[in-house]
Coordinates of N, CA, C and O and ligand atoms in Angstrom, one line a residue:
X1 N 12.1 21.2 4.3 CA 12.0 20.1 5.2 C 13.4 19.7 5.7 O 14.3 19.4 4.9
X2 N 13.6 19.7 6.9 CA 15.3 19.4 7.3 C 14.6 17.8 7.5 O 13.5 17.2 7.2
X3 N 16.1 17.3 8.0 CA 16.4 15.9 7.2 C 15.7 14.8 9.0 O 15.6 13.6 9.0
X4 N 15.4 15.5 9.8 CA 14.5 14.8 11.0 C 13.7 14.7 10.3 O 13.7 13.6 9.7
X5 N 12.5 15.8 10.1 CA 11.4 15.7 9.1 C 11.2 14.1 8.1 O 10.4 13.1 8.2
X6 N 12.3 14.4 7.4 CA 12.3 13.7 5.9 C 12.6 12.0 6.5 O 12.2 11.1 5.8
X7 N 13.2 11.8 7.6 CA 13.2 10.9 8.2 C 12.1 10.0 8.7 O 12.0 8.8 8.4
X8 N 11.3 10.7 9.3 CA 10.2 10.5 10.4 C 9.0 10.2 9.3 O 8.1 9.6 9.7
X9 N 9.0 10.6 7.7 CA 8.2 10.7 6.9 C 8.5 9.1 6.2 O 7.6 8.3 5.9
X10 N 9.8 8.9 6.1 CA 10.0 7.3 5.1 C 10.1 6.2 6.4 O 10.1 5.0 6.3
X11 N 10.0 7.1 7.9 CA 9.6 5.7 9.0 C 8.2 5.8 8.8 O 7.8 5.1 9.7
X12 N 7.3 6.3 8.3 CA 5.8 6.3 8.3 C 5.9 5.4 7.0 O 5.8 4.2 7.4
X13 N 6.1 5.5 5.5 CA 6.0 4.8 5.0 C 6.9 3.2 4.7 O 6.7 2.3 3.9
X14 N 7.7 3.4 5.4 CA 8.5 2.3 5.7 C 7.6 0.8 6.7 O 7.3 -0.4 6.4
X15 N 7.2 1.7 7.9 CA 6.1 0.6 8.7 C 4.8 0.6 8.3 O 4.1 -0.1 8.9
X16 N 4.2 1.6 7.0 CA 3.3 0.8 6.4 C 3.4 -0.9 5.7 O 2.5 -1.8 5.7
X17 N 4.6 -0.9 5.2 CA 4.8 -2.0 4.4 C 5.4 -3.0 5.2 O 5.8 -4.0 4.7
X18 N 5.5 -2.7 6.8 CA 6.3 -3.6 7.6 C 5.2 -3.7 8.1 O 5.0 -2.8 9.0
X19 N 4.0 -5.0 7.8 CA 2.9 -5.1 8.7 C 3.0 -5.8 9.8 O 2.2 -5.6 10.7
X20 N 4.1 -6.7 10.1 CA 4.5 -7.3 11.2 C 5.7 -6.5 11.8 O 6.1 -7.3 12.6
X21 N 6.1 -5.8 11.8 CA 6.7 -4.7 12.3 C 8.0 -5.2 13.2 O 8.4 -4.8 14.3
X22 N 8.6 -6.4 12.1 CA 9.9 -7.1 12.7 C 11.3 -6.2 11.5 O 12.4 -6.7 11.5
X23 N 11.0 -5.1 10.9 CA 12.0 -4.4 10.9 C 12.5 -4.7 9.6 O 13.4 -4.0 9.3
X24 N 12.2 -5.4 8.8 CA 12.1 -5.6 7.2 C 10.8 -5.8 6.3 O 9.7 -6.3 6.8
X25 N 11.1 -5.3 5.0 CA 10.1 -5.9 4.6 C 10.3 -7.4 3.7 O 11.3 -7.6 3.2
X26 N 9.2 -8.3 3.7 CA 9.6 -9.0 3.0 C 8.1 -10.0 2.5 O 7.1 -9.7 3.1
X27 N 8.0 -11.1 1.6 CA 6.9 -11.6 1.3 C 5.7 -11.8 2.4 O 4.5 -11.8 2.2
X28 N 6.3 -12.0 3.8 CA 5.1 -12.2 4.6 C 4.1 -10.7 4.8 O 2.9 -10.7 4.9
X29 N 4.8 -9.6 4.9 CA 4.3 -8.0 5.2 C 3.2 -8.6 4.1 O 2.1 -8.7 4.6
X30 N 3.2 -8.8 2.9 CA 1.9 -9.0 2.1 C 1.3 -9.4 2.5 O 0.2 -8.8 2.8
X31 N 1.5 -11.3 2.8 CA 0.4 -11.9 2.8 C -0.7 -11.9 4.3 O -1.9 -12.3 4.6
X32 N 0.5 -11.2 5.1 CA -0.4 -10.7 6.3 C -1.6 -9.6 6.0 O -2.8 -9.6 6.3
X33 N -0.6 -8.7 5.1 CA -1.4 -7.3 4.6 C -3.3 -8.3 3.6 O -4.4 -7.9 3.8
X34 N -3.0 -8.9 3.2 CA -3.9 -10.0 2.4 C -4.8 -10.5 2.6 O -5.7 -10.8 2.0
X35 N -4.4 -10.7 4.3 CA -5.1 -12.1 5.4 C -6.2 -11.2 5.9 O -7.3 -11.3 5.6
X36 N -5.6 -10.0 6.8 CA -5.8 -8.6 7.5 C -7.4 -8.3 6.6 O -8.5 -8.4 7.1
X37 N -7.2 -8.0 5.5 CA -8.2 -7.5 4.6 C -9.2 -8.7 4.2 O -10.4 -8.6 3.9
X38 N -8.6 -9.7 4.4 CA -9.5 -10.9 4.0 C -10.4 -11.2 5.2 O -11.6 -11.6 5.0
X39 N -9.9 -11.0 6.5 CA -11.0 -10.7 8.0 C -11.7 -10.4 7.9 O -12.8 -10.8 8.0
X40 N -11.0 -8.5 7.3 CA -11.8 -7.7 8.1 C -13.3 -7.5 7.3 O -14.4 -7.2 7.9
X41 N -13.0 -7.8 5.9 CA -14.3 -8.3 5.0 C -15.2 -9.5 5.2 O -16.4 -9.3 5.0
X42 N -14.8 -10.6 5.6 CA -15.5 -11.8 5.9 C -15.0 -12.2 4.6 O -16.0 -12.3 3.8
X43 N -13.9 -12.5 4.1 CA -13.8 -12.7 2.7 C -13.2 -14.1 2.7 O -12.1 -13.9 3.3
X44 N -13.4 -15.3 2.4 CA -12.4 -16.4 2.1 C -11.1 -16.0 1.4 O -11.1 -15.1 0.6
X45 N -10.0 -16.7 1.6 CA -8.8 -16.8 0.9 C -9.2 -17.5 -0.4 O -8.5 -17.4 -1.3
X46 N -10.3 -18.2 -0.5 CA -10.4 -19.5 -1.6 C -11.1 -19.1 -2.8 O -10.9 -19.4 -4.0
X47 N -12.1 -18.1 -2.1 CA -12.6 -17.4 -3.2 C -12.3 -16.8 -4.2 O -11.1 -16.6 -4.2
X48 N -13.0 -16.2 -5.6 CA -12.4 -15.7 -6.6 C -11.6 -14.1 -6.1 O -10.5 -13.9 -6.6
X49 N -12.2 -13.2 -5.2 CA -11.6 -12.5 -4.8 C -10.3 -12.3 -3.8 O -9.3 -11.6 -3.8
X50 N -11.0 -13.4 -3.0 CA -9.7 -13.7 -2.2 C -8.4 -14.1 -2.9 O -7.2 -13.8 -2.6
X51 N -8.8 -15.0 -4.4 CA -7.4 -15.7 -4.8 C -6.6 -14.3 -5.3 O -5.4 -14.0 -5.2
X52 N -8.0 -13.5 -6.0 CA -6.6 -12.5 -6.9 C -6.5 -11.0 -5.7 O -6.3 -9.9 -6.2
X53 N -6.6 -11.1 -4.5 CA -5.9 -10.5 -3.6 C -4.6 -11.2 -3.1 O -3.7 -10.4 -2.7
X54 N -4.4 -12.0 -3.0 CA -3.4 -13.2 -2.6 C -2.3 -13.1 -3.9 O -1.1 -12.9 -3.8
X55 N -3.2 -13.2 -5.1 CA -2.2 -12.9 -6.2 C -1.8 -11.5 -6.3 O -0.7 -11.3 -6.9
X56 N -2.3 -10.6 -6.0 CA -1.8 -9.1 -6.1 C -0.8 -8.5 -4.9 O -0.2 -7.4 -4.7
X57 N -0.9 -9.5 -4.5 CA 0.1 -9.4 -3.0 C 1.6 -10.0 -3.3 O 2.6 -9.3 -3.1
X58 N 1.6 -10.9 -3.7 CA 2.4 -11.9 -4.6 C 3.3 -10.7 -5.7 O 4.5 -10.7 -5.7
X59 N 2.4 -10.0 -6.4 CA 2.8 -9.2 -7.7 C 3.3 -8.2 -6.8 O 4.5 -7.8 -6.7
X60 N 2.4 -7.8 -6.1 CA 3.4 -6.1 -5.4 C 4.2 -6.4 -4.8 O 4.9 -5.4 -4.6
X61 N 4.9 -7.9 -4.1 CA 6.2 -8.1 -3.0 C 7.0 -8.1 -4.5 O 7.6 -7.1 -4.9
X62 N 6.9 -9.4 -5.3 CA 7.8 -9.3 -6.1 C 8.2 -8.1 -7.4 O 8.9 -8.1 -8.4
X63 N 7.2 -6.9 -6.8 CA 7.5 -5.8 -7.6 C 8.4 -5.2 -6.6 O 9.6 -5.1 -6.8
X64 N 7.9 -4.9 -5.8 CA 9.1 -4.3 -3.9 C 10.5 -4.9 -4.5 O 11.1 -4.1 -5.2
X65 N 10.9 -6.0 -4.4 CA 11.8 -6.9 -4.6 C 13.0 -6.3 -5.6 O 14.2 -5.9 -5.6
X66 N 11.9 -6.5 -6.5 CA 12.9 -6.4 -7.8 C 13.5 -5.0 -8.0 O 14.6 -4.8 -8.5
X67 N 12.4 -4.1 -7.4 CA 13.1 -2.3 -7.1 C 14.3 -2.5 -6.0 O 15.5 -2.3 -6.2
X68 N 13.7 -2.9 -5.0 CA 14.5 -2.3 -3.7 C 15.3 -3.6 -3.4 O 16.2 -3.3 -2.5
X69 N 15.4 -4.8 -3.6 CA 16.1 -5.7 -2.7 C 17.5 -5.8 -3.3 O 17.9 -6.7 -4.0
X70 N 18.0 -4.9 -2.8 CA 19.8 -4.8 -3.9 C 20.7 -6.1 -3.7 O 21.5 -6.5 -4.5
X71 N 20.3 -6.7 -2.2 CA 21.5 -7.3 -2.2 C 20.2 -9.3 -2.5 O 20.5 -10.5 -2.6
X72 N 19.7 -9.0 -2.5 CA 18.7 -10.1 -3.0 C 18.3 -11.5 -2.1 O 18.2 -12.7 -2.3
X73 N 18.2 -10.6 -0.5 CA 18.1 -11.9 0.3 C 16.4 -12.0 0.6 O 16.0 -12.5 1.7
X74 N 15.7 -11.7 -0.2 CA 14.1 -11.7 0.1 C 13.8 -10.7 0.9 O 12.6 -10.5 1.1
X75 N 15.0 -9.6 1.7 CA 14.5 -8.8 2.5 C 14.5 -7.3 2.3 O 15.6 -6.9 2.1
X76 N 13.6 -6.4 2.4 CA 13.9 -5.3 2.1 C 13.8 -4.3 3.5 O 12.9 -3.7 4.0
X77 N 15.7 -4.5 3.8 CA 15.4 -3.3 5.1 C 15.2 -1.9 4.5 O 14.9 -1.4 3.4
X78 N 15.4 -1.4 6.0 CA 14.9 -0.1 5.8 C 16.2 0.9 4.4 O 15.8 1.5 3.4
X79 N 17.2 0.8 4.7 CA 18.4 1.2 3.9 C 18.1 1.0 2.4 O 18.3 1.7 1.4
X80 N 17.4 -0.6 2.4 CA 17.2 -1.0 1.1 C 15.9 0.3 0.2 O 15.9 1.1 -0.7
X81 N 14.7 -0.3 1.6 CA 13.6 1.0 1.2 C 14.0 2.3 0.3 O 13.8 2.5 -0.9
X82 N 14.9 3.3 1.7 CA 15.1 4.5 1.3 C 15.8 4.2 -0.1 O 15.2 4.3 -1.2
X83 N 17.1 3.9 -0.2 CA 17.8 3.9 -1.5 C 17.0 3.6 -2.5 O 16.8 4.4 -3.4
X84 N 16.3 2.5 -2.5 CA 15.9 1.8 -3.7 C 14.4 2.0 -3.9 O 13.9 2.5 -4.9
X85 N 13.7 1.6 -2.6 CA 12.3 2.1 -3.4 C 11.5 3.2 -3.9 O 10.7 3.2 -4.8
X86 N 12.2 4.7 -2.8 CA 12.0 5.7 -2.7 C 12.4 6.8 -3.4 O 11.9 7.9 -3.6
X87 N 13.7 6.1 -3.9 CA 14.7 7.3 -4.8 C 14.0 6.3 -6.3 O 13.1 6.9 -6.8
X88 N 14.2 5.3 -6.7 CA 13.7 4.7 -8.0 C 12.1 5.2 -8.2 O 11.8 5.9 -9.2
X89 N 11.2 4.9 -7.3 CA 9.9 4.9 -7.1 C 9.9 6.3 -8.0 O 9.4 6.5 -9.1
X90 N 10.4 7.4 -7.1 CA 10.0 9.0 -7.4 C 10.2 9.2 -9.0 O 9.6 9.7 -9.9
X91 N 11.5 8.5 -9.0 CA 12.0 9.2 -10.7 C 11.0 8.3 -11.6 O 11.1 8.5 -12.9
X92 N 9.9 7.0 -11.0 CA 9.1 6.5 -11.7 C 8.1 6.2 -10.8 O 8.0 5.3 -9.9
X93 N 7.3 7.3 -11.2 CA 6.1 7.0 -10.1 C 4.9 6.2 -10.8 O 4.1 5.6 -10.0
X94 N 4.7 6.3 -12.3 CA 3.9 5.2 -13.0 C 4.3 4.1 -12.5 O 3.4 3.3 -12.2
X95 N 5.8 3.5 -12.2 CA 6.0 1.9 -12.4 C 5.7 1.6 -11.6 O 5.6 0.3 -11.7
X96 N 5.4 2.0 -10.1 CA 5.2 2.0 -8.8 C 3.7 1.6 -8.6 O 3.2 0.8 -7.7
X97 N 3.1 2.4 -9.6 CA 1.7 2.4 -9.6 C 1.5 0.7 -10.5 O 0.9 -0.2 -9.8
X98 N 1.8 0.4 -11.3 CA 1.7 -0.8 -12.2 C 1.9 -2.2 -11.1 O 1.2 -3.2 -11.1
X99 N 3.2 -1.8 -10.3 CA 3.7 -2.5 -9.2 C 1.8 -2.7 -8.4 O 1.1 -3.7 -8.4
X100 N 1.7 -1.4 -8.0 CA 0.5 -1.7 -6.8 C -0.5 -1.9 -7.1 O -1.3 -2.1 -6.2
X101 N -1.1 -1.9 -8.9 CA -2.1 -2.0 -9.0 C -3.3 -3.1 -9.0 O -4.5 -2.9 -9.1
X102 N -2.6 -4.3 -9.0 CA -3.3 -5.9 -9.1 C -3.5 -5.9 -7.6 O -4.7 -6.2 -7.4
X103 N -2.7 -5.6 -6.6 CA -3.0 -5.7 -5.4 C -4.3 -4.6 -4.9 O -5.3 -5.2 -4.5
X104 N -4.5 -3.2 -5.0 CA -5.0 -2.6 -5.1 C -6.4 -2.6 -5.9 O -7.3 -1.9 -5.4
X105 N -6.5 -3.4 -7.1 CA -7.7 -3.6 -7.4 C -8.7 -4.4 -6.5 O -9.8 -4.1 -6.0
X106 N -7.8 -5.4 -6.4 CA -8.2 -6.8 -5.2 C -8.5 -6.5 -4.4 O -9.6 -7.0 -4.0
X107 N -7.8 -5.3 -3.6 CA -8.2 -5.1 -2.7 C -9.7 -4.1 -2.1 O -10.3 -3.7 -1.1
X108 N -9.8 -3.9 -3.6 CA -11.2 -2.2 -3.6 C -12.4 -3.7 -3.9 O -13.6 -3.7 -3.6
X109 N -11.5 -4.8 -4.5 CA -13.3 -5.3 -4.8 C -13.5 -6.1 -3.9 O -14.6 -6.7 -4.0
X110 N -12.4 -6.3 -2.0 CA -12.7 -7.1 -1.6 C -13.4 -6.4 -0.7 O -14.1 -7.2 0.0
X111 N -13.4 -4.9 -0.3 CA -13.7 -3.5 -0.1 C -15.4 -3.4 -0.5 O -16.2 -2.7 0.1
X112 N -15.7 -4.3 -1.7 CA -17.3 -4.0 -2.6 C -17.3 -5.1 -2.6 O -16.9 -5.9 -3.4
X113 N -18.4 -5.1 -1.2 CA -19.3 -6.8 -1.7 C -20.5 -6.7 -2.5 O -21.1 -7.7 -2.7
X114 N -20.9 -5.2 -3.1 CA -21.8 -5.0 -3.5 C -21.6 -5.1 -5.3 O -22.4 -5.1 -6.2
X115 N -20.4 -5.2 -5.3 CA -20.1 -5.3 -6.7 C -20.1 -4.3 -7.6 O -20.3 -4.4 -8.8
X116 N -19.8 -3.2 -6.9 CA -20.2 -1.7 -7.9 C -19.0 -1.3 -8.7 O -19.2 -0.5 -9.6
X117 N -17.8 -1.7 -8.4 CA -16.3 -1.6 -9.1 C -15.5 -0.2 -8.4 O -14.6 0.4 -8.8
X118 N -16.6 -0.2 -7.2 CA -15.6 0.9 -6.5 C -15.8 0.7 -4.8 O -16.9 0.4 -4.3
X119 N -14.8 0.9 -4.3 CA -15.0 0.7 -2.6 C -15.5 1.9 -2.2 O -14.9 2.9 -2.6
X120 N -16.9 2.3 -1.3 CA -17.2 2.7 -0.4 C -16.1 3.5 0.7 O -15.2 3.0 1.4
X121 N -16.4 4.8 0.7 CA -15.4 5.5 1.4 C -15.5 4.8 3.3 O -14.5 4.3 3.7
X122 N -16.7 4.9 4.1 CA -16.1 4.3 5.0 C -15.1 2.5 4.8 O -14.3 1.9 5.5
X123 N -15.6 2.2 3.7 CA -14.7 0.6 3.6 C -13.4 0.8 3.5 O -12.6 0.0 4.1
X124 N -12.9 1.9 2.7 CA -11.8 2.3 2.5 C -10.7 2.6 3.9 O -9.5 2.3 4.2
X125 N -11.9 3.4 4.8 CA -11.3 3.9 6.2 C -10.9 2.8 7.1 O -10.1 2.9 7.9
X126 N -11.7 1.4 6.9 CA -11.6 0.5 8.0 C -10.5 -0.1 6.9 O -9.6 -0.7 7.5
X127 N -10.4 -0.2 5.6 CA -9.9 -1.0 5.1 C -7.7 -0.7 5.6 O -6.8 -1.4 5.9
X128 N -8.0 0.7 5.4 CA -6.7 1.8 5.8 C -6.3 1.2 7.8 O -5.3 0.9 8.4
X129 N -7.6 1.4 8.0 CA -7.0 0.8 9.4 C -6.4 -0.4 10.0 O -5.6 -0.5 11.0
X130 N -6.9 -1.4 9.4 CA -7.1 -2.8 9.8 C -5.4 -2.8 8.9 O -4.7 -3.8 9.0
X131 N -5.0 -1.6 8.2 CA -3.2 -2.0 7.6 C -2.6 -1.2 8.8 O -1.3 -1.1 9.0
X132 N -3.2 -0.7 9.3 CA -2.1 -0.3 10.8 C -2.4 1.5 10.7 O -1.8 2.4 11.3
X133 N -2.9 1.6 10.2 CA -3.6 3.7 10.2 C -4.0 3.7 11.0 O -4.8 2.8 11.3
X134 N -3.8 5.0 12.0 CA -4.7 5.6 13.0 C -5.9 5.9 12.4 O -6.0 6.2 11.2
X135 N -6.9 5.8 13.4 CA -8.5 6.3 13.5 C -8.7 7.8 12.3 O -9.3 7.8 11.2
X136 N -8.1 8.7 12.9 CA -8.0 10.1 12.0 C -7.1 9.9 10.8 O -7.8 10.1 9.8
X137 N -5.7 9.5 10.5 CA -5.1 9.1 9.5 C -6.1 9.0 8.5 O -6.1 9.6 7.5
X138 N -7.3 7.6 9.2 CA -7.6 6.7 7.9 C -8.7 7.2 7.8 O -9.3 6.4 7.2
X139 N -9.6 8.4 8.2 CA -10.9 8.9 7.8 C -10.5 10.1 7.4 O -11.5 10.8 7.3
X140 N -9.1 11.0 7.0 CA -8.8 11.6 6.5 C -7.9 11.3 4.9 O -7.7 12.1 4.0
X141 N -7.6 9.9 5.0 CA -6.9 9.6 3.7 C -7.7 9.1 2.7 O -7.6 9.3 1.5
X142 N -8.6 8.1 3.6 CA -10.1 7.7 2.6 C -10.8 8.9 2.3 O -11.1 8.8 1.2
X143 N -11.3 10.1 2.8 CA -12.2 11.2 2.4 C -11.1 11.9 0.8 O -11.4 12.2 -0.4
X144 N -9.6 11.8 1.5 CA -9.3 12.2 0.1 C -9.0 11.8 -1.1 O -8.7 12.3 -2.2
X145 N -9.1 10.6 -0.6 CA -8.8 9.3 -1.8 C -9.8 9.9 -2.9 O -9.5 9.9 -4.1
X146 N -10.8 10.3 -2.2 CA -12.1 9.9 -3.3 C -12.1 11.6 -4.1 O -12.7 12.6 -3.7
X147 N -11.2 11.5 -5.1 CA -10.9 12.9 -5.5 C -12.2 13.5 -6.3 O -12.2 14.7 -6.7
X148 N -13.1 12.8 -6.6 CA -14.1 12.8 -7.4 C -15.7 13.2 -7.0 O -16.7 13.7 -7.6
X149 N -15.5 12.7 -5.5 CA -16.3 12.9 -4.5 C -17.6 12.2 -4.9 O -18.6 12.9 -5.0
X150 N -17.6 10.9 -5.1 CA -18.8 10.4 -5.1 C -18.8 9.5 -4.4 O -19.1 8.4 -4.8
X151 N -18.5 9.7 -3.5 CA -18.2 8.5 -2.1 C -18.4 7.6 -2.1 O -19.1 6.9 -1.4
X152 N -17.3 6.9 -3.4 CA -16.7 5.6 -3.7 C -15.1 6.0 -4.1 O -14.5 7.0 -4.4
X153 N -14.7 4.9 -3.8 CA -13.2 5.0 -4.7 C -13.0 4.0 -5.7 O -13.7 3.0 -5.6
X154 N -12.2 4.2 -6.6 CA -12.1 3.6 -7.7 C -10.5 3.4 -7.9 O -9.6 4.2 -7.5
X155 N -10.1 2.0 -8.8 CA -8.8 1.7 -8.8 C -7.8 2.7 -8.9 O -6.8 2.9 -8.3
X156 N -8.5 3.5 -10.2 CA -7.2 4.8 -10.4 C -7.3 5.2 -9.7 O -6.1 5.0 -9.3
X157 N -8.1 6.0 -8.5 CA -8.1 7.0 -7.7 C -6.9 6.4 -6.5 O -5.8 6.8 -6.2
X158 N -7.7 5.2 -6.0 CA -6.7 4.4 -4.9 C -5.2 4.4 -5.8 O -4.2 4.7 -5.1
X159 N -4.8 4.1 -6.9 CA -3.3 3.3 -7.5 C -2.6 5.2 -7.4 O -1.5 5.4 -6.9
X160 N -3.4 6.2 -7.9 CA -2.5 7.0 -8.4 C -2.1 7.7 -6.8 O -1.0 8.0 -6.5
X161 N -3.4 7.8 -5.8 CA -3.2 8.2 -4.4 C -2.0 7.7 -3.6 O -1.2 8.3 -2.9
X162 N -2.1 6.4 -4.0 CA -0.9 5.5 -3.3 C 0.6 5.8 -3.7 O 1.6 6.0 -2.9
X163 N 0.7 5.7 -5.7 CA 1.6 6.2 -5.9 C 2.1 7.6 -5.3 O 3.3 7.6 -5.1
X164 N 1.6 8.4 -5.2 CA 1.7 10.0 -4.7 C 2.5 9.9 -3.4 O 3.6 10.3 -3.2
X165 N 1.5 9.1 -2.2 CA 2.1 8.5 -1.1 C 3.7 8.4 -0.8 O 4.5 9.1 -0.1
X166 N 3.8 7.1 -1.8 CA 4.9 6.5 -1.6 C 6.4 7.4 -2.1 O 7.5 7.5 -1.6
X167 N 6.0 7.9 -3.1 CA 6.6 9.1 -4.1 C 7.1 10.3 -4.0 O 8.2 10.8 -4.2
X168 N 5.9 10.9 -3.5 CA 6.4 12.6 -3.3 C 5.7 12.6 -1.6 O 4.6 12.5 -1.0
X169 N 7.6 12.7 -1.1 CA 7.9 13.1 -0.3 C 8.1 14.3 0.4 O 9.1 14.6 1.0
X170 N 6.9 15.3 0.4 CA 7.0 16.6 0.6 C 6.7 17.0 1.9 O 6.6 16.2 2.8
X171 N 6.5 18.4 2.0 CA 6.6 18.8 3.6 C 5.5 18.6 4.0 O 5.2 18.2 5.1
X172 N 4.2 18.9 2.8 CA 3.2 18.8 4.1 C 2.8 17.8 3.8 O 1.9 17.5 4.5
X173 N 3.1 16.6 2.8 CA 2.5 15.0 2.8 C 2.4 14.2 4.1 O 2.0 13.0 4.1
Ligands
CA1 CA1 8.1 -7.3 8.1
CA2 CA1 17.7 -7.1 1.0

């Protein structure tokens, strides 16, 4: 992978986490990311699901933070990203996963209004889009999410997928 490539690959996962797309990340990228998912379900913020999405949003900024924000102004540019989340993240791709996973639960059960403890592969797809995925992106990343193929997803499946994501940086990722 020459280094255009390798570029164009951490501005894809860079403006994932930049949901307002003003060029850092920082506590609002969540609770936008939070709000976004709280719509697009019909879900209250007040509710029991709603609260511990709001709180898992909360846990993954101040997990972002504490990896990547070197110089400690609440913001995580892009410089900060590459250096800190990307190069730490890789050589720990469990802690990344621990980082996303309270958010990530929250997010599958706000994904299952049926209560089954796993999101529904198209919920997953609108859930992927409504964070800023193209149409194909997100009916190709939800189909593979579901490694198990029972056309649900489940927290491991979504925490360890995401970790992978964010992590291994490869050519054909
Ligand atoms: Ca932002
Ligand atoms: Ca910073």
């Amino acid at each position: 992978m020459d280094s255009a490539e390798y570029e164009r690959k951490i501005a894809f996962r860079f403006a994932a986490f930049d949901q307002d797309g003003n060029g850092y990340i920082d506590r609002a990228d969540f609770s936008a990311a939070a709000a976004r998912l709280l719509a697009e379900f019909g879900t209250t913020a007040r509710c029991d699901k709603g609260q511990a999405l709001y709180i898992g949003a909360e846990a993954f900024w101040q997990g972002m933070a504490g990896i990547a924000d070197v110089d400690g102004d609440q913001r995580v540019t892009r410089e900060e990203f590459v250096g800190g989340a990307v190069k730490r993240l890789r050589d720990n791709p469990e802690r990344f996963a621990e980082i996303a996973r309270p958010f990530l639960r929250a997010a599958i059960a706000v994904a299952d209004p049926d209560d089954r403890g796993k999101a529904a592969v198209p919920a997953v797809e609108r859930a992927l889009q409504v964070l800023g995925a193209d149409a194909g992106t997100a009916r190709i990343a939800a189909r593979s999410l579901d490694a198990d193929q029972d056309g649900r997803i489940a927290e491991d499946e979504a925490v360890s997928a995401f970790a992978d994501y964010f992590t291994v940086i490869a050519p054909d990722a």
